[in-house]
mmCIF file of C-alpha atoms in Angstrom:
data_model
loop_
_atom_site.group_PDB
_atom_site.id
_atom_site.type_symbol
_atom_site.label_atom_id
_atom_site.label_comp_id
_atom_site.label_asym_id
_atom_site.label_seq_id
_atom_site.Cartn_x
_atom_site.Cartn_y
_atom_site.Cartn_z
ATOM 1 C CA MET Z 77 99.112 148.099 74.686
ATOM 2 C CA THR Z 78 97.446 145.131 75.713
ATOM 3 C CA THR Z 79 97.330 142.640 78.141
ATOM 4 C CA THR Z 80 98.395 139.102 75.679
ATOM 5 C CA GLY Z 81 97.484 134.896 77.121
ATOM 6 C CA THR Z 82 97.626 134.685 81.053
ATOM 7 C CA SER Z 83 101.191 135.177 81.142
ATOM 8 C CA SER Z 84 100.888 138.475 82.244
ATOM 9 C CA ALA Z 85 103.775 139.914 79.858
ATOM 10 C CA VAL Z 86 102.755 143.162 77.575
ATOM 11 C CA GLY Z 87 102.574 142.875 74.254
ATOM 12 C CA THR Z 88 102.788 146.075 72.319
ATOM 13 C CA THR Z 89 102.047 146.775 68.978
ATOM 14 C CA SER Z 90 104.085 149.262 66.726
ATOM 15 C CA ALA Z 91 102.714 151.837 63.882
ATOM 16 C CA THR Z 92 104.148 149.273 61.320
ATOM 17 C CA GLY Z 93 101.677 146.629 62.567
ATOM 18 C CA THR Z 94 104.839 144.531 64.282
ATOM 19 C CA SER Z 95 104.428 143.327 67.802
ATOM 20 C CA SER Z 96 107.008 142.601 70.853
ATOM 21 C CA THR Z 97 106.382 141.588 74.027
ATOM 22 C CA THR Z 98 109.088 143.008 76.904
ATOM 23 C CA ALA Z 99 108.995 141.842 80.495
ATOM 24 C CA PRO Z 100 106.056 140.085 82.058
ATOM 25 C CA LEU Z 101 104.289 142.039 85.073
ATOM 26 C CA ALA Z 102 105.313 141.188 88.695
ATOM 27 C CA ASP Z 103 102.237 139.749 90.171
ATOM 28 C CA ALA Z 104 100.628 137.108 92.470
ATOM 29 C CA ARG Z 105 101.083 134.272 90.230
ATOM 30 C CA LEU Z 106 104.546 135.182 88.941
ATOM 31 C CA LEU Z 107 106.250 135.515 92.113
ATOM 32 C CA GLY Z 108 104.583 132.296 93.373
ATOM 33 C CA LEU Z 109 106.211 130.632 89.858
ATOM 34 C CA ALA Z 110 109.457 131.914 91.090
ATOM 35 C CA HIS Z 111 109.130 130.635 94.879
ATOM 36 C CA TYR Z 112 108.471 127.487 94.314
ATOM 37 C CA ALA Z 113 111.393 126.574 91.240
ATOM 38 C CA ALA Z 114 113.413 128.472 93.667
ATOM 39 C CA ARG Z 115 112.119 126.526 96.362
ATOM 40 C CA GLY Z 116 112.381 122.410 94.325
ATOM 41 C CA VAL Z 117 116.045 123.607 94.354
ATOM 42 C CA LEU Z 118 116.270 123.904 98.522
ATOM 43 C CA GLU Z 119 113.439 120.938 98.746
ATOM 44 C CA HIS Z 120 115.348 118.783 96.503
ATOM 45 C CA VAL Z 121 118.634 119.047 98.274
ATOM 46 C CA LEU Z 122 117.815 118.741 102.150
ATOM 47 C CA ALA Z 123 115.557 116.005 101.423
ATOM 48 C CA ARG Z 124 119.226 114.419 100.960
ATOM 49 C CA HIS Z 125 119.360 115.387 104.745
ATOM 50 C CA GLY Z 126 115.978 114.358 106.147
ATOM 51 C CA ALA Z 127 115.433 117.437 106.197
ATOM 52 C CA THR Z 128 112.373 119.765 105.244
ATOM 53 C CA PHE Z 129 111.907 123.011 104.216
ATOM 54 C CA PRO Z 130 109.644 124.431 107.033
ATOM 55 C CA GLN Z 131 112.184 122.902 109.187
ATOM 56 C CA GLN Z 132 115.319 124.337 107.694
ATOM 57 C CA ILE Z 133 113.606 127.897 108.825
ATOM 58 C CA ALA Z 134 113.242 127.030 112.147
ATOM 59 C CA LEU Z 135 116.701 125.622 112.572
ATOM 60 C CA ARG Z 136 118.238 128.668 110.363
ATOM 61 C CA ALA Z 137 116.214 130.872 113.484
ATOM 62 C CA ALA Z 138 117.623 128.754 116.244
ATOM 63 C CA VAL Z 139 121.393 129.007 114.480
ATOM 64 C CA THR Z 140 121.119 132.646 113.655
ATOM 65 C CA ALA Z 141 119.429 134.094 116.872
ATOM 66 C CA ASP Z 142 121.348 136.619 119.060
ATOM 67 C CA ALA Z 143 120.407 134.509 122.477
ATOM 68 C CA PRO Z 144 119.448 131.202 122.898
ATOM 69 C CA ARG Z 145 115.645 131.166 122.468
ATOM 70 C CA THR Z 146 112.559 129.044 124.096
ATOM 71 C CA PRO Z 147 110.435 127.074 121.744
ATOM 72 C CA ASP Z 148 107.650 129.947 121.974
ATOM 73 C CA GLU Z 149 109.735 132.563 120.594
ATOM 74 C CA LEU Z 150 111.444 130.286 117.820
ATOM 75 C CA VAL Z 151 107.355 129.091 116.008
ATOM 76 C CA ALA Z 152 106.890 133.004 116.784
ATOM 77 C CA GLU Z 153 109.699 133.585 114.043
ATOM 78 C CA VAL Z 154 109.414 130.612 112.339
ATOM 79 C CA ARG Z 155 105.117 131.851 112.273
ATOM 80 C CA ALA Z 156 106.211 135.073 111.274
ATOM 81 C CA SER Z 157 108.166 133.984 108.051
ATOM 82 C CA LEU Z 158 105.638 130.832 107.221
ATOM 83 C CA LYS Z 159 102.551 132.258 107.680
ATOM 84 C CA ALA Z 160 102.282 128.616 109.283
ATOM 85 C CA ASP Z 161 99.736 126.845 111.681
ATOM 86 C CA PRO Z 162 101.879 126.672 115.225
ATOM 87 C CA ALA Z 163 101.261 123.302 115.542
ATOM 88 C CA GLY Z 164 103.257 122.364 112.432
ATOM 89 C CA ILE Z 165 106.092 124.330 113.559
ATOM 90 C CA ARG Z 166 106.632 122.963 117.213
ATOM 91 C CA ALA Z 167 105.908 119.269 115.610
ATOM 92 C CA ASP Z 168 109.262 120.442 112.931
ATOM 93 C CA LEU Z 169 110.865 121.635 116.251
ATOM 94 C CA ASP Z 170 110.229 118.019 117.871
ATOM 95 C CA ALA Z 171 111.503 116.157 114.803
ATOM 96 C CA LEU Z 172 114.368 118.193 114.857
ATOM 97 C CA ARG Z 173 114.937 117.634 118.477
ATOM 98 C CA ALA Z 174 114.644 113.854 117.597
ATOM 99 C CA LYS Z 175 117.196 114.732 114.687
ATOM 100 C CA GLY Z 176 119.927 115.869 117.419
ATOM 101 C CA LEU Z 177 119.534 118.805 115.758
ATOM 102 C CA LEU Z 178 118.098 121.070 118.297
ATOM 103 C CA ALA Z 179 119.002 120.786 122.306
ATOM 104 C CA ALA Z 180 117.262 122.021 125.258
ATOM 105 C CA ASP Z 181 119.138 123.680 127.372
ATOM 106 C CA GLY Z 182 116.769 124.318 130.217
ATOM 107 C CA PRO Z 183 113.773 126.552 128.527
ATOM 108 C CA HIS Z 184 115.676 127.113 125.293
ATOM 109 C CA LEU Z 185 116.288 124.949 122.311
ATOM 110 C CA LEU Z 186 119.700 124.837 120.575
ATOM 111 C CA PRO Z 187 121.490 124.372 117.243
ATOM 112 C CA THR Z 188 123.486 121.338 118.231
ATOM 113 C CA ASP Z 189 126.934 121.211 116.381
ATOM 114 C CA ALA Z 190 125.495 118.200 113.557
ATOM 115 C CA GLY Z 191 122.446 121.147 112.884
ATOM 116 C CA ARG Z 192 124.729 123.535 112.146
ATOM 117 C CA ALA Z 193 126.703 121.157 109.858
ATOM 118 C CA LEU Z 194 123.251 120.162 108.398
ATOM 119 C CA LEU Z 195 122.675 123.436 107.369
ATOM 120 C CA ALA Z 196 126.549 124.179 106.317
ATOM 121 C CA ALA Z 197 126.293 121.504 104.292
ATOM 122 C CA VAL Z 198 122.765 122.206 102.524
ATOM 123 C CA GLY Z 199 124.296 125.973 102.009
ATOM 124 C CA ALA Z 200 127.544 125.041 100.333
ATOM 125 C CA GLU Z 201 124.571 122.037 97.980
ATOM 126 C CA VAL Z 202 122.505 124.927 96.902
ATOM 127 C CA ALA Z 203 125.481 127.714 96.183
ATOM 128 C CA PRO Z 204 126.023 126.727 92.766
ATOM 129 C CA HIS Z 205 122.149 126.869 92.116
ATOM 130 C CA ALA Z 206 121.314 129.812 93.853
ATOM 131 C CA ALA Z 207 124.751 131.064 91.832
ATOM 132 C CA ARG Z 208 122.725 130.410 87.977
ATOM 133 C CA VAL Z 209 119.132 131.351 89.535
ATOM 134 C CA TRP Z 210 120.542 134.848 90.836
ATOM 135 C CA GLY Z 211 124.287 135.441 88.669
ATOM 136 C CA GLY Z 212 123.589 137.719 85.850
ATOM 137 C CA ILE Z 213 121.137 139.703 87.113
ATOM 138 C CA PRO Z 214 122.201 143.204 87.703
ATOM 139 C CA THR Z 215 122.546 144.823 90.757
ATOM 140 C CA GLU Z 216 119.609 147.890 89.909
ATOM 141 C CA ASP Z 217 116.759 144.893 89.177
ATOM 142 C CA LEU Z 218 117.660 142.744 91.849
ATOM 143 C CA ALA Z 219 117.232 146.016 93.837
ATOM 144 C CA ALA Z 220 113.650 146.885 92.428
ATOM 145 C CA ALA Z 221 112.352 143.223 93.085
ATOM 146 C CA GLY Z 222 114.017 143.721 96.804
ATOM 147 C CA ARG Z 223 111.830 147.315 96.769
ATOM 148 C CA VAL Z 224 108.689 145.269 95.804
ATOM 149 C CA LEU Z 225 109.029 141.987 97.227
ATOM 150 C CA ALA Z 226 109.374 144.387 101.101
ATOM 151 C CA LEU Z 227 106.270 145.711 99.958
ATOM 152 C CA VAL Z 228 104.701 143.172 99.069
ATOM 153 C CA ALA Z 229 105.125 141.072 101.973
ATOM 154 C CA GLU Z 230 104.688 144.390 104.336
ATOM 155 C CA ARG Z 231 100.811 144.469 102.296
ATOM 156 C CA ALA Z 232 99.996 141.381 102.604
ATOM 157 C CA GLY Z 233 101.233 140.649 106.363
ATOM 158 C CA LYS Z 234 98.923 143.360 106.784
ATOM 159 C CA GLU Z 235 95.969 141.833 104.938
ATOM 160 C CA LEU Z 236 96.075 138.138 106.948
ATOM 161 C CA ALA Z 237 96.513 139.891 109.771
ATOM 162 C CA ALA Z 238 93.501 141.263 108.967
ATOM 163 C CA LEU Z 239 91.604 137.595 108.219
ATOM 164 C CA GLU Z 240 93.445 136.527 111.928
ATOM 165 C CA GLY Z 241 92.026 139.740 113.755
ATOM 166 C CA ARG Z 242 95.813 140.498 115.187
ATOM 167 C CA THR Z 243 97.892 143.459 114.759
ATOM 168 C CA PHE Z 244 100.385 143.377 111.796
ATOM 169 C CA ALA Z 245 104.596 143.024 112.757
ATOM 170 C CA LEU Z 246 107.178 143.449 109.870
ATOM 171 C CA GLU Z 247 109.427 140.323 111.335
ATOM 172 C CA SER Z 248 112.798 140.980 109.124
#
């Protein structure tokens, strides 16, 4: 087998000299391209609602929490997901409060009805796009991709933790 071009596709040549290209091998570039393509769809919808991707992640963390979260707890959860700077995450929490999507309740930040409505509206708008993106992919392929992506996330998380001089803990 030989690698063709820079697309990470694997080319094979048969005994008759004809060649074919099979599925590309997964690598960091392909993962990034897939992530940013899907994220682009979501960001397009979020922009119509005046929200950003990191704000949506922070709001979702507050909405899906089992118990009310403090700002520090939300920062830690979002940081584990996005690997983002805590100061930027705090700015996103402040923006969500300013927009009335999160509200302070003592030491906690709680999602407001408007925050829950925003997530519901974005979810409803993104759903048909997601169905077209993910539809028709066999379950076994999704399971294999899920296993590979979980392993990549774990390994990359460990590498980042080592670079930052901290202990790694995989957040689910």
